[in-house]
Protein backbone atom coordinates (compact mmCIF):
# COMPACT_ATOMS: atom_id res chain seq x y z
CA UNK A 1 0.00 0.00 0.00
CA UNK A 2 2.79 2.41 0.87
CA UNK A 3 4.61 1.49 -2.35
CA UNK A 4 1.49 2.24 -4.39
CA UNK A 5 1.12 5.61 -2.67
CA UNK A 6 4.79 6.43 -3.33
CA UNK A 7 4.42 5.52 -7.01
CA UNK A 8 1.34 7.74 -7.32
CA UNK A 9 3.21 10.62 -5.68
CA UNK A 10 6.14 10.19 -8.09
CA UNK A 11 3.74 10.08 -11.06
CA UNK A 12 2.10 13.27 -9.84
CA UNK A 13 5.45 15.04 -9.43
CA UNK A 14 6.69 13.92 -12.87
CA UNK A 15 3.44 15.16 -14.43
CA UNK A 16 3.79 18.53 -12.72
CA UNK A 17 7.46 18.89 -13.74
CA UNK A 18 6.80 18.00 -17.37
CA UNK A 19 3.88 20.43 -17.65
CA UNK A 20 5.92 23.21 -16.04
CA UNK A 21 8.88 22.65 -18.38
CA UNK A 22 7.26 22.03 -21.78
CA UNK A 23 7.25 25.80 -22.32
CA UNK A 24 11.03 25.87 -21.73
CA UNK A 25 11.67 23.92 -24.92
CA UNK A 26 12.86 26.23 -27.67
CA UNK A 27 11.72 24.14 -30.63
CA UNK A 28 9.74 26.35 -33.05
CA UNK A 29 7.38 23.46 -33.86
CA UNK A 30 5.86 23.65 -30.39
CA UNK A 31 5.84 27.42 -29.92
CA UNK A 32 2.34 28.86 -29.45
CA UNK A 33 0.85 25.37 -29.09
CA UNK A 34 -1.36 24.34 -26.21
CA UNK A 35 0.30 21.14 -24.99
CA UNK A 36 -0.60 19.33 -21.83
CA UNK A 37 0.69 16.15 -20.25
CA UNK A 38 -2.53 14.60 -18.96
CA UNK A 39 -1.22 11.62 -16.99
CA UNK A 40 1.90 9.64 -16.15
CA UNK A 41 2.02 5.91 -15.58
CA UNK A 42 5.15 4.66 -13.83
CA UNK A 43 6.07 1.01 -14.38
CA UNK A 44 6.17 -1.26 -11.32
CA UNK A 45 9.96 -1.25 -11.20
CA UNK A 46 9.99 2.52 -11.88
CA UNK A 47 12.20 2.08 -14.96
CA UNK A 48 9.66 3.57 -17.40
CA UNK A 49 7.38 6.57 -17.19
CA UNK A 50 4.68 6.63 -19.86
CA UNK A 51 3.58 10.23 -20.34
CA UNK A 52 0.29 10.85 -22.13
CA UNK A 53 0.10 14.14 -24.01
CA UNK A 54 -2.84 16.09 -25.38
CA UNK A 55 -2.63 18.95 -27.90
CA UNK A 56 -5.39 21.41 -28.70
CA UNK A 57 -3.84 23.17 -31.67
CA UNK A 58 -1.25 21.39 -33.73
CA UNK A 59 -0.14 18.04 -35.12
CA UNK A 60 0.02 15.60 -32.21
CA UNK A 61 2.46 13.24 -33.99
CA UNK A 62 4.96 16.03 -34.66
CA UNK A 63 4.72 17.27 -31.08
CA UNK A 64 5.24 13.73 -29.70
CA UNK A 65 8.40 13.52 -31.86
CA UNK A 66 9.68 16.86 -30.51
CA UNK A 67 9.01 15.81 -26.92
CA UNK A 68 10.65 12.42 -27.48
CA UNK A 69 13.80 14.13 -28.78
CA UNK A 70 13.79 16.30 -25.64
CA UNK A 71 13.36 13.42 -23.19
CA UNK A 72 16.95 13.89 -21.96
CA UNK A 73 16.00 17.43 -20.92
CA UNK A 74 12.99 16.10 -19.00
CA UNK A 75 15.04 13.34 -17.35
CA UNK A 76 17.49 16.00 -16.19
CA UNK A 77 14.66 18.12 -14.73
CA UNK A 78 13.24 15.07 -12.95
CA UNK A 79 16.64 14.06 -11.55
CA UNK A 80 17.15 17.54 -10.09
CA UNK A 81 13.72 17.64 -8.44
CA UNK A 82 12.86 14.09 -7.37
CA UNK A 83 15.13 11.88 -5.28
CA UNK A 84 15.11 8.49 -6.96
CA UNK A 85 17.62 5.65 -7.19
CA UNK A 86 17.14 5.48 -10.96
CA UNK A 87 15.44 8.06 -13.16
CA UNK A 88 12.83 6.35 -15.37
CA UNK A 89 13.05 6.25 -19.16
CA UNK A 90 10.38 8.62 -20.47
CA UNK A 91 8.07 7.51 -23.25
CA UNK A 92 5.57 9.97 -24.73
CA UNK A 93 2.20 8.80 -26.06
CA UNK A 94 -0.87 10.44 -27.56
CA UNK A 95 -3.72 10.88 -25.13
CA UNK A 96 -6.80 10.43 -27.25
CA UNK A 97 -9.17 10.94 -24.33
CA UNK A 98 -9.86 14.63 -24.98
CA UNK A 99 -10.23 14.13 -28.75
CA UNK A 100 -12.61 11.22 -28.18
CA UNK A 101 -14.69 13.20 -25.69
CA UNK A 102 -15.01 16.06 -28.21
CA UNK A 103 -16.21 13.57 -30.88
CA UNK A 104 -18.75 12.09 -28.46
CA UNK A 105 -19.97 15.58 -27.52
CA UNK A 106 -20.46 16.46 -31.22
CA UNK A 107 -22.35 13.21 -31.85
CA UNK A 108 -24.61 13.83 -28.86
CA UNK A 109 -25.34 17.35 -30.14
CA UNK A 110 -26.24 15.97 -33.58
CA UNK A 111 -28.55 13.37 -32.04
CA UNK A 112 -30.18 16.06 -29.92
CA UNK A 113 -30.72 18.30 -32.97
CA UNK A 114 -32.21 15.41 -34.96
CA UNK A 115 -34.60 14.52 -32.13
CA UNK A 116 -35.65 18.17 -31.78
CA UNK A 117 -36.30 18.51 -35.53
CA UNK A 118 -38.35 15.26 -35.53
CA UNK A 119 -40.41 16.49 -32.58
CA UNK A 120 -41.14 19.76 -34.37
CA UNK A 121 -42.13 17.87 -37.53
CA UNK A 122 -44.71 15.83 -35.61
CA UNK A 123 -46.36 18.91 -34.04
CA UNK A 124 -46.74 20.63 -37.42
CA UNK A 125 -49.08 17.92 -38.75
mmCIF file of N, CA and C in Angstrom:
data_model
loop_
_atom_site.group_PDB
_atom_site.id
_atom_site.type_symbol
_atom_site.label_atom_id
_atom_site.label_comp_id
_atom_site.label_asym_id
_atom_site.label_seq_id
_atom_site.Cartn_x
_atom_site.Cartn_y
_atom_site.Cartn_z
ATOM 1 N N UNK A 1 0.829 -1.198 0.000
ATOM 2 C CA UNK A 1 0.000 0.000 0.000
ATOM 3 C C UNK A 1 0.866 1.252 0.000
ATOM 4 N N UNK A 2 1.900 1.253 0.812
ATOM 5 C CA UNK A 2 2.792 2.413 0.871
ATOM 6 C C UNK A 2 3.549 2.579 -0.438
ATOM 7 N N UNK A 3 3.897 1.431 -1.062
ATOM 8 C CA UNK A 3 4.615 1.494 -2.349
ATOM 9 C C UNK A 3 3.720 2.098 -3.421
ATOM 10 N N UNK A 4 2.442 1.708 -3.416
ATOM 11 C CA UNK A 4 1.492 2.241 -4.391
ATOM 12 C C UNK A 4 1.334 3.752 -4.204
ATOM 13 N N UNK A 5 1.242 4.183 -2.965
ATOM 14 C CA UNK A 5 1.118 5.609 -2.665
ATOM 15 C C UNK A 5 2.357 6.357 -3.147
ATOM 16 N N UNK A 6 3.540 5.794 -2.890
ATOM 17 C CA UNK A 6 4.786 6.431 -3.334
ATOM 18 C C UNK A 6 4.826 6.541 -4.852
ATOM 19 N N UNK A 7 4.407 5.478 -5.545
ATOM 20 C CA UNK A 7 4.420 5.519 -7.014
ATOM 21 C C UNK A 7 3.464 6.598 -7.519
ATOM 22 N N UNK A 8 2.294 6.710 -6.909
ATOM 23 C CA UNK A 8 1.339 7.742 -7.325
ATOM 24 C C UNK A 8 1.894 9.145 -7.070
ATOM 25 N N UNK A 9 2.599 9.317 -5.970
ATOM 26 C CA UNK A 9 3.211 10.621 -5.678
ATOM 27 C C UNK A 9 4.290 10.959 -6.708
ATOM 28 N N UNK A 10 5.091 9.964 -7.079
ATOM 29 C CA UNK A 10 6.139 10.192 -8.085
ATOM 30 C C UNK A 10 5.498 10.523 -9.430
ATOM 31 N N UNK A 11 4.445 9.794 -9.800
ATOM 32 C CA UNK A 11 3.739 10.076 -11.056
ATOM 33 C C UNK A 11 3.215 11.504 -11.068
ATOM 34 N N UNK A 12 2.641 11.915 -9.963
ATOM 35 C CA UNK A 12 2.098 13.267 -9.843
ATOM 36 C C UNK A 12 3.199 14.322 -9.988
ATOM 37 N N UNK A 13 4.331 14.097 -9.347
ATOM 38 C CA UNK A 13 5.452 15.043 -9.431
ATOM 39 C C UNK A 13 6.012 15.112 -10.845
ATOM 40 N N UNK A 14 6.175 13.951 -11.490
ATOM 41 C CA UNK A 14 6.685 13.923 -12.870
ATOM 42 C C UNK A 14 5.739 14.688 -13.786
ATOM 43 N N UNK A 15 4.435 14.458 -13.623
ATOM 44 C CA UNK A 15 3.435 15.160 -14.431
ATOM 45 C C UNK A 15 3.561 16.670 -14.258
ATOM 46 N N UNK A 16 3.672 17.099 -13.013
ATOM 47 C CA UNK A 16 3.794 18.534 -12.723
ATOM 48 C C UNK A 16 5.071 19.108 -13.348
ATOM 49 N N UNK A 17 6.188 18.401 -13.202
ATOM 50 C CA UNK A 17 7.463 18.893 -13.743
ATOM 51 C C UNK A 17 7.441 18.977 -15.262
ATOM 52 N N UNK A 18 6.856 17.978 -15.912
ATOM 53 C CA UNK A 18 6.799 17.998 -17.374
ATOM 54 C C UNK A 18 5.929 19.148 -17.851
ATOM 55 N N UNK A 19 4.758 19.319 -17.242
ATOM 56 C CA UNK A 19 3.879 20.425 -17.651
ATOM 57 C C UNK A 19 4.525 21.786 -17.414
ATOM 58 N N UNK A 20 5.278 21.921 -16.329
ATOM 59 C CA UNK A 20 5.920 23.206 -16.041
ATOM 60 C C UNK A 20 7.060 23.493 -17.014
ATOM 61 N N UNK A 21 7.686 22.448 -17.577
ATOM 62 C CA UNK A 21 8.883 22.649 -18.384
ATOM 63 C C UNK A 21 8.683 22.486 -19.890
ATOM 64 N N UNK A 22 7.496 22.116 -20.330
ATOM 65 C CA UNK A 22 7.257 22.031 -21.777
ATOM 66 C C UNK A 22 7.499 23.389 -22.425
ATOM 67 N N UNK A 23 7.100 24.449 -21.752
ATOM 68 C CA UNK A 23 7.252 25.799 -22.320
ATOM 69 C C UNK A 23 8.722 26.230 -22.392
ATOM 70 N N UNK A 24 9.603 25.527 -21.672
ATOM 71 C CA UNK A 24 11.029 25.872 -21.728
ATOM 72 C C UNK A 24 11.737 25.310 -22.958
ATOM 73 N N UNK A 25 11.069 24.443 -23.689
ATOM 74 C CA UNK A 25 11.666 23.916 -24.920
ATOM 75 C C UNK A 25 11.656 25.022 -25.976
ATOM 76 N N UNK A 26 12.738 25.123 -26.700
ATOM 77 C CA UNK A 26 12.860 26.225 -27.672
ATOM 78 C C UNK A 26 12.581 25.795 -29.108
ATOM 79 N N UNK A 27 12.016 24.642 -29.291
ATOM 80 C CA UNK A 27 11.722 24.143 -30.633
ATOM 81 C C UNK A 27 10.579 24.953 -31.247
ATOM 82 N N UNK A 28 10.788 25.514 -32.440
ATOM 83 C CA UNK A 28 9.740 26.350 -33.054
ATOM 84 C C UNK A 28 8.464 25.574 -33.396
ATOM 85 N N UNK A 29 8.558 24.249 -33.511
ATOM 86 C CA UNK A 29 7.378 23.456 -33.862
ATOM 87 C C UNK A 29 6.365 23.382 -32.720
ATOM 88 N N UNK A 30 6.806 23.703 -31.502
ATOM 89 C CA UNK A 30 5.857 23.653 -30.388
ATOM 90 C C UNK A 30 5.561 25.032 -29.812
ATOM 91 N N UNK A 31 6.142 26.059 -30.385
ATOM 92 C CA UNK A 31 5.844 27.419 -29.921
ATOM 93 C C UNK A 31 4.385 27.742 -30.220
ATOM 94 N N UNK A 32 3.735 28.442 -29.318
ATOM 95 C CA UNK A 32 2.338 28.860 -29.452
ATOM 96 C C UNK A 32 1.360 27.693 -29.598
ATOM 97 N N UNK A 33 1.741 26.534 -29.088
ATOM 98 C CA UNK A 33 0.848 25.373 -29.092
ATOM 99 C C UNK A 33 0.383 25.129 -27.663
ATOM 100 N N UNK A 34 -0.831 24.656 -27.530
ATOM 101 C CA UNK A 34 -1.358 24.336 -26.211
ATOM 102 C C UNK A 34 -1.139 22.834 -25.997
ATOM 103 N N UNK A 35 -0.101 22.515 -25.230
ATOM 104 C CA UNK A 35 0.303 21.136 -24.994
ATOM 105 C C UNK A 35 0.161 20.840 -23.509
ATOM 106 N N UNK A 36 -0.420 19.692 -23.228
ATOM 107 C CA UNK A 36 -0.599 19.329 -21.828
ATOM 108 C C UNK A 36 -0.326 17.844 -21.634
ATOM 109 N N UNK A 37 0.526 17.534 -20.664
ATOM 110 C CA UNK A 37 0.690 16.148 -20.246
ATOM 111 C C UNK A 37 -0.496 15.853 -19.337
ATOM 112 N N UNK A 38 -1.294 14.851 -19.698
ATOM 113 C CA UNK A 38 -2.530 14.597 -18.963
ATOM 114 C C UNK A 38 -2.358 13.575 -17.847
ATOM 115 N N UNK A 39 -1.474 12.594 -18.061
ATOM 116 C CA UNK A 39 -1.221 11.621 -16.994
ATOM 117 C C UNK A 39 0.115 10.933 -17.206
ATOM 118 N N UNK A 40 0.638 10.386 -16.123
ATOM 119 C CA UNK A 40 1.897 9.641 -16.146
ATOM 120 C C UNK A 40 1.633 8.292 -15.505
ATOM 121 N N UNK A 41 2.121 7.247 -16.154
ATOM 122 C CA UNK A 41 2.023 5.906 -15.582
ATOM 123 C C UNK A 41 3.438 5.369 -15.407
ATOM 124 N N UNK A 42 3.820 5.163 -14.175
ATOM 125 C CA UNK A 42 5.151 4.662 -13.832
ATOM 126 C C UNK A 42 5.087 3.144 -13.767
ATOM 127 N N UNK A 43 6.048 2.473 -14.417
ATOM 128 C CA UNK A 43 6.069 1.006 -14.376
ATOM 129 C C UNK A 43 6.328 0.544 -12.946
ATOM 130 N N UNK A 44 6.010 -0.722 -12.672
ATOM 131 C CA UNK A 44 6.165 -1.265 -11.318
ATOM 132 C C UNK A 44 7.578 -1.102 -10.780
ATOM 133 N N UNK A 45 8.562 -1.354 -11.648
ATOM 134 C CA UNK A 45 9.961 -1.247 -11.203
ATOM 135 C C UNK A 45 10.512 0.165 -11.354
ATOM 136 N N UNK A 46 9.654 1.095 -11.727
ATOM 137 C CA UNK A 46 9.994 2.518 -11.885
ATOM 138 C C UNK A 46 11.071 2.777 -12.944
ATOM 139 N N UNK A 47 11.201 1.869 -13.915
ATOM 140 C CA UNK A 47 12.205 2.081 -14.956
ATOM 141 C C UNK A 47 11.632 2.817 -16.167
ATOM 142 N N UNK A 48 10.298 2.860 -16.292
ATOM 143 C CA UNK A 48 9.661 3.566 -17.396
ATOM 144 C C UNK A 48 8.559 4.475 -16.876
ATOM 145 N N UNK A 49 8.476 5.658 -17.474
ATOM 146 C CA UNK A 49 7.378 6.574 -17.189
ATOM 147 C C UNK A 49 6.680 6.858 -18.517
ATOM 148 N N UNK A 50 5.465 6.363 -18.657
ATOM 149 C CA UNK A 50 4.681 6.626 -19.862
ATOM 150 C C UNK A 50 3.900 7.912 -19.638
ATOM 151 N N UNK A 51 4.203 8.917 -20.468
ATOM 152 C CA UNK A 51 3.583 10.234 -20.339
ATOM 153 C C UNK A 51 2.586 10.403 -21.487
ATOM 154 N N UNK A 52 1.336 10.667 -21.134
ATOM 155 C CA UNK A 52 0.287 10.845 -22.134
ATOM 156 C C UNK A 52 0.075 12.336 -22.355
ATOM 157 N N UNK A 53 0.105 12.727 -23.639
ATOM 158 C CA UNK A 53 0.103 14.136 -24.013
ATOM 159 C C UNK A 53 -1.119 14.439 -24.868
ATOM 160 N N UNK A 54 -1.708 15.605 -24.608
ATOM 161 C CA UNK A 54 -2.838 16.092 -25.384
ATOM 162 C C UNK A 54 -2.480 17.455 -25.972
ATOM 163 N N UNK A 55 -2.923 17.692 -27.209
ATOM 164 C CA UNK A 55 -2.627 18.947 -27.899
ATOM 165 C C UNK A 55 -3.924 19.512 -28.453
ATOM 166 N N UNK A 56 -4.167 20.797 -28.184
ATOM 167 C CA UNK A 56 -5.392 21.411 -28.700
ATOM 168 C C UNK A 56 -5.213 22.011 -30.084
ATOM 169 N N UNK A 57 -4.050 22.572 -30.350
ATOM 170 C CA UNK A 57 -3.837 23.174 -31.669
ATOM 171 C C UNK A 57 -2.482 22.728 -32.198
ATOM 172 N N UNK A 58 -2.508 21.856 -33.169
ATOM 173 C CA UNK A 58 -1.252 21.388 -33.733
ATOM 174 C C UNK A 58 -1.285 19.897 -34.033
ATOM 175 N N UNK A 59 -0.260 19.437 -34.721
ATOM 176 C CA UNK A 59 -0.136 18.044 -35.115
ATOM 177 C C UNK A 59 0.427 17.239 -33.945
ATOM 178 N N UNK A 60 -0.376 16.361 -33.397
ATOM 179 C CA UNK A 60 0.015 15.599 -32.214
ATOM 180 C C UNK A 60 1.245 14.732 -32.481
ATOM 181 N N UNK A 61 1.322 14.121 -33.687
ATOM 182 C CA UNK A 61 2.456 13.241 -33.988
ATOM 183 C C UNK A 61 3.764 14.017 -34.007
ATOM 184 N N UNK A 62 3.750 15.203 -34.609
ATOM 185 C CA UNK A 62 4.958 16.030 -34.664
ATOM 186 C C UNK A 62 5.379 16.459 -33.248
ATOM 187 N N UNK A 63 4.419 16.820 -32.435
ATOM 188 C CA UNK A 63 4.723 17.269 -31.077
ATOM 189 C C UNK A 63 5.260 16.119 -30.231
ATOM 190 N N UNK A 64 4.708 14.916 -30.410
ATOM 191 C CA UNK A 64 5.236 13.735 -29.703
ATOM 192 C C UNK A 64 6.698 13.512 -30.107
ATOM 193 N N UNK A 65 7.010 13.678 -31.396
ATOM 194 C CA UNK A 65 8.399 13.522 -31.858
ATOM 195 C C UNK A 65 9.319 14.546 -31.213
ATOM 196 N N UNK A 66 8.875 15.799 -31.139
ATOM 197 C CA UNK A 66 9.679 16.860 -30.513
ATOM 198 C C UNK A 66 9.928 16.534 -29.042
ATOM 199 N N UNK A 67 8.872 16.128 -28.333
ATOM 200 C CA UNK A 67 9.007 15.810 -26.916
ATOM 201 C C UNK A 67 9.910 14.588 -26.704
ATOM 202 N N UNK A 68 9.810 13.614 -27.592
ATOM 203 C CA UNK A 68 10.653 12.423 -27.483
ATOM 204 C C UNK A 68 12.120 12.791 -27.651
ATOM 205 N N UNK A 69 12.408 13.690 -28.589
ATOM 206 C CA UNK A 69 13.798 14.125 -28.782
ATOM 207 C C UNK A 69 14.313 14.904 -27.573
ATOM 208 N N UNK A 70 13.395 15.504 -26.808
ATOM 209 C CA UNK A 70 13.794 16.299 -25.639
ATOM 210 C C UNK A 70 13.690 15.507 -24.339
ATOM 211 N N UNK A 71 13.560 14.181 -24.423
ATOM 212 C CA UNK A 71 13.363 13.420 -23.187
ATOM 213 C C UNK A 71 14.575 13.483 -22.262
ATOM 214 N N UNK A 72 15.763 13.712 -22.809
ATOM 215 C CA UNK A 72 16.945 13.893 -21.964
ATOM 216 C C UNK A 72 16.809 15.130 -21.091
ATOM 217 N N UNK A 73 16.259 16.190 -21.670
ATOM 218 C CA UNK A 73 15.998 17.426 -20.922
ATOM 219 C C UNK A 73 15.047 17.148 -19.757
ATOM 220 N N UNK A 74 13.966 16.399 -20.039
ATOM 221 C CA UNK A 74 12.986 16.104 -18.996
ATOM 222 C C UNK A 74 13.563 15.188 -17.921
ATOM 223 N N UNK A 75 14.392 14.215 -18.335
ATOM 224 C CA UNK A 75 15.038 13.340 -17.346
ATOM 225 C C UNK A 75 15.935 14.155 -16.415
ATOM 226 N N UNK A 76 16.621 15.135 -16.989
ATOM 227 C CA UNK A 76 17.486 16.003 -16.191
ATOM 228 C C UNK A 76 16.663 16.803 -15.179
ATOM 229 N N UNK A 77 15.546 17.357 -15.626
ATOM 230 C CA UNK A 77 14.662 18.119 -14.728
ATOM 231 C C UNK A 77 14.153 17.214 -13.607
ATOM 232 N N UNK A 78 13.749 16.005 -13.954
ATOM 233 C CA UNK A 78 13.239 15.068 -12.947
ATOM 234 C C UNK A 78 14.331 14.707 -11.940
ATOM 235 N N UNK A 79 15.545 14.460 -12.451
ATOM 236 C CA UNK A 79 16.639 14.057 -11.549
ATOM 237 C C UNK A 79 17.007 15.164 -10.566
ATOM 238 N N UNK A 80 16.822 16.415 -10.974
ATOM 239 C CA UNK A 80 17.151 17.538 -10.088
ATOM 240 C C UNK A 80 16.054 17.802 -9.053
ATOM 241 N N UNK A 81 14.847 17.302 -9.304
ATOM 242 C CA UNK A 81 13.719 17.638 -8.438
ATOM 243 C C UNK A 81 13.135 16.472 -7.639
ATOM 244 N N UNK A 82 13.402 15.255 -8.068
ATOM 245 C CA UNK A 82 12.858 14.088 -7.367
ATOM 246 C C UNK A 82 14.024 13.168 -6.990
ATOM 247 N N UNK A 83 14.074 12.803 -5.723
ATOM 248 C CA UNK A 83 15.130 11.882 -5.285
ATOM 249 C C UNK A 83 14.707 10.455 -5.593
ATOM 250 N N UNK A 84 15.387 9.872 -6.571
ATOM 251 C CA UNK A 84 15.106 8.492 -6.958
ATOM 252 C C UNK A 84 16.428 7.773 -7.186
ATOM 253 N N UNK A 85 16.415 6.462 -6.960
ATOM 254 C CA UNK A 85 17.616 5.654 -7.190
ATOM 255 C C UNK A 85 17.961 5.670 -8.675
ATOM 256 N N UNK A 86 16.953 5.486 -9.513
ATOM 257 C CA UNK A 86 17.143 5.481 -10.964
ATOM 258 C C UNK A 86 16.038 6.309 -11.598
ATOM 259 N N UNK A 87 16.425 7.231 -12.459
ATOM 260 C CA UNK A 87 15.437 8.065 -13.157
ATOM 261 C C UNK A 87 14.810 7.231 -14.277
ATOM 262 N N UNK A 88 13.485 7.205 -14.364
ATOM 263 C CA UNK A 88 12.834 6.354 -15.372
ATOM 264 C C UNK A 88 13.057 6.857 -16.798
ATOM 265 N N UNK A 89 13.017 5.928 -17.733
ATOM 266 C CA UNK A 89 13.054 6.246 -19.156
ATOM 267 C C UNK A 89 11.680 6.809 -19.505
ATOM 268 N N UNK A 90 11.656 7.957 -20.173
ATOM 269 C CA UNK A 90 10.383 8.619 -20.471
ATOM 270 C C UNK A 90 9.920 8.237 -21.873
ATOM 271 N N UNK A 91 8.665 7.841 -21.949
ATOM 272 C CA UNK A 91 8.066 7.512 -23.248
ATOM 273 C C UNK A 91 6.801 8.355 -23.397
ATOM 274 N N UNK A 92 6.733 9.108 -24.489
ATOM 275 C CA UNK A 92 5.572 9.970 -24.734
ATOM 276 C C UNK A 92 4.568 9.256 -25.634
ATOM 277 N N UNK A 93 3.289 9.414 -25.296
ATOM 278 C CA UNK A 93 2.205 8.803 -26.063
ATOM 279 C C UNK A 93 1.103 9.830 -26.282
ATOM 280 N N UNK A 94 0.296 9.597 -27.323
ATOM 281 C CA UNK A 94 -0.872 10.442 -27.559
ATOM 282 C C UNK A 94 -1.945 10.094 -26.546
ATOM 283 N N UNK A 95 -2.557 11.101 -25.970
ATOM 284 C CA UNK A 95 -3.723 10.877 -25.128
ATOM 285 C C UNK A 95 -4.942 11.225 -25.958
ATOM 286 N N UNK A 96 -5.646 10.212 -26.374
ATOM 287 C CA UNK A 96 -6.797 10.427 -27.253
ATOM 288 C C UNK A 96 -8.072 10.719 -26.477
ATOM 289 N N UNK A 97 -7.981 10.735 -25.166
ATOM 290 C CA UNK A 97 -9.169 10.938 -24.334
ATOM 291 C C UNK A 97 -9.908 12.219 -24.634
ATOM 292 N N UNK A 98 -9.206 13.337 -24.736
ATOM 293 C CA UNK A 98 -9.863 14.629 -24.982
ATOM 294 C C UNK A 98 -10.475 14.654 -26.379
ATOM 295 N N UNK A 99 -9.704 14.160 -27.381
ATOM 296 C CA UNK A 99 -10.228 14.130 -28.755
ATOM 297 C C UNK A 99 -11.488 13.269 -28.821
ATOM 298 N N UNK A 100 -11.451 12.114 -28.161
ATOM 299 C CA UNK A 100 -12.606 11.222 -28.178
ATOM 300 C C UNK A 100 -13.802 11.863 -27.491
ATOM 301 N N UNK A 101 -13.566 12.565 -26.387
ATOM 302 C CA UNK A 101 -14.693 13.200 -25.689
ATOM 303 C C UNK A 101 -15.301 14.311 -26.535
ATOM 304 N N UNK A 102 -14.484 15.025 -27.317
ATOM 305 C CA UNK A 102 -15.014 16.060 -28.215
ATOM 306 C C UNK A 102 -15.876 15.413 -29.296
ATOM 307 N N UNK A 103 -15.417 14.276 -29.863
ATOM 308 C CA UNK A 103 -16.207 13.570 -30.880
ATOM 309 C C UNK A 103 -17.546 13.115 -30.301
ATOM 310 N N UNK A 104 -17.515 12.563 -29.102
ATOM 311 C CA UNK A 104 -18.747 12.092 -28.460
ATOM 312 C C UNK A 104 -19.692 13.260 -28.218
ATOM 313 N N UNK A 105 -19.150 14.392 -27.764
ATOM 314 C CA UNK A 105 -19.971 15.581 -27.519
ATOM 315 C C UNK A 105 -20.645 16.045 -28.813
ATOM 316 N N UNK A 106 -19.887 16.057 -29.929
ATOM 317 C CA UNK A 106 -20.459 16.456 -31.222
ATOM 318 C C UNK A 106 -21.568 15.500 -31.646
ATOM 319 N N UNK A 107 -21.320 14.198 -31.476
ATOM 320 C CA UNK A 107 -22.346 13.214 -31.846
ATOM 321 C C UNK A 107 -23.611 13.387 -31.013
ATOM 322 N N UNK A 108 -23.447 13.620 -29.716
ATOM 323 C CA UNK A 108 -24.614 13.831 -28.858
ATOM 324 C C UNK A 108 -25.385 15.080 -29.265
ATOM 325 N N UNK A 109 -24.665 16.128 -29.660
ATOM 326 C CA UNK A 109 -25.336 17.351 -30.138
ATOM 327 C C UNK A 109 -26.128 17.077 -31.411
ATOM 328 N N UNK A 110 -25.539 16.300 -32.337
ATOM 329 C CA UNK A 110 -26.236 15.973 -33.582
ATOM 330 C C UNK A 110 -27.499 15.166 -33.288
ATOM 331 N N UNK A 111 -27.392 14.188 -32.397
ATOM 332 C CA UNK A 111 -28.548 13.368 -32.039
ATOM 333 C C UNK A 111 -29.635 14.249 -31.429
ATOM 334 N N UNK A 112 -29.229 15.160 -30.559
ATOM 335 C CA UNK A 112 -30.179 16.063 -29.916
ATOM 336 C C UNK A 112 -30.882 16.947 -30.948
ATOM 337 N N UNK A 113 -30.124 17.462 -31.914
ATOM 338 C CA UNK A 113 -30.722 18.299 -32.966
ATOM 339 C C UNK A 113 -31.703 17.497 -33.802
ATOM 340 N N UNK A 114 -31.327 16.258 -34.154
ATOM 341 C CA UNK A 114 -32.209 15.411 -34.965
ATOM 342 C C UNK A 114 -33.499 15.105 -34.218
ATOM 343 N N UNK A 115 -33.396 14.809 -32.924
ATOM 344 C CA UNK A 115 -34.596 14.525 -32.133
ATOM 345 C C UNK A 115 -35.486 15.759 -32.034
ATOM 346 N N UNK A 116 -34.881 16.927 -31.869
ATOM 347 C CA UNK A 116 -35.653 18.167 -31.784
ATOM 348 C C UNK A 116 -36.365 18.459 -33.097
ATOM 349 N N UNK A 117 -35.678 18.229 -34.231
ATOM 350 C CA UNK A 117 -36.302 18.513 -35.525
ATOM 351 C C UNK A 117 -37.420 17.512 -35.805
ATOM 352 N N UNK A 118 -37.279 16.253 -35.356
ATOM 353 C CA UNK A 118 -38.351 15.258 -35.532
ATOM 354 C C UNK A 118 -39.558 15.631 -34.674
ATOM 355 N N UNK A 119 -39.316 16.089 -33.470
ATOM 356 C CA UNK A 119 -40.405 16.487 -32.584
ATOM 357 C C UNK A 119 -41.185 17.655 -33.179
ATOM 358 N N UNK A 120 -40.469 18.608 -33.772
ATOM 359 C CA UNK A 120 -41.137 19.760 -34.367
ATOM 360 C C UNK A 120 -41.936 19.339 -35.585
ATOM 361 N N UNK A 121 -41.442 18.366 -36.345
ATOM 362 C CA UNK A 121 -42.130 17.869 -37.528
ATOM 363 C C UNK A 121 -43.449 17.214 -37.176
ATOM 364 N N UNK A 122 -43.495 16.502 -36.034
ATOM 365 C CA UNK A 122 -44.715 15.830 -35.614
ATOM 366 C C UNK A 122 -45.791 16.831 -35.163
ATOM 367 N N UNK A 123 -45.384 17.936 -34.545
ATOM 368 C CA UNK A 123 -46.356 18.912 -34.042
ATOM 369 C C UNK A 123 -46.939 19.743 -35.179
ATOM 370 N N UNK A 124 -46.248 19.835 -36.308
ATOM 371 C CA UNK A 124 -46.737 20.628 -37.421
ATOM 372 C C UNK A 124 -47.900 19.971 -38.125
ATOM 373 N N UNK A 125 -48.040 18.648 -38.012
ATOM 374 C CA UNK A 125 -49.077 17.917 -38.747
ATOM 375 C C UNK A 125 -50.436 18.123 -38.224
#
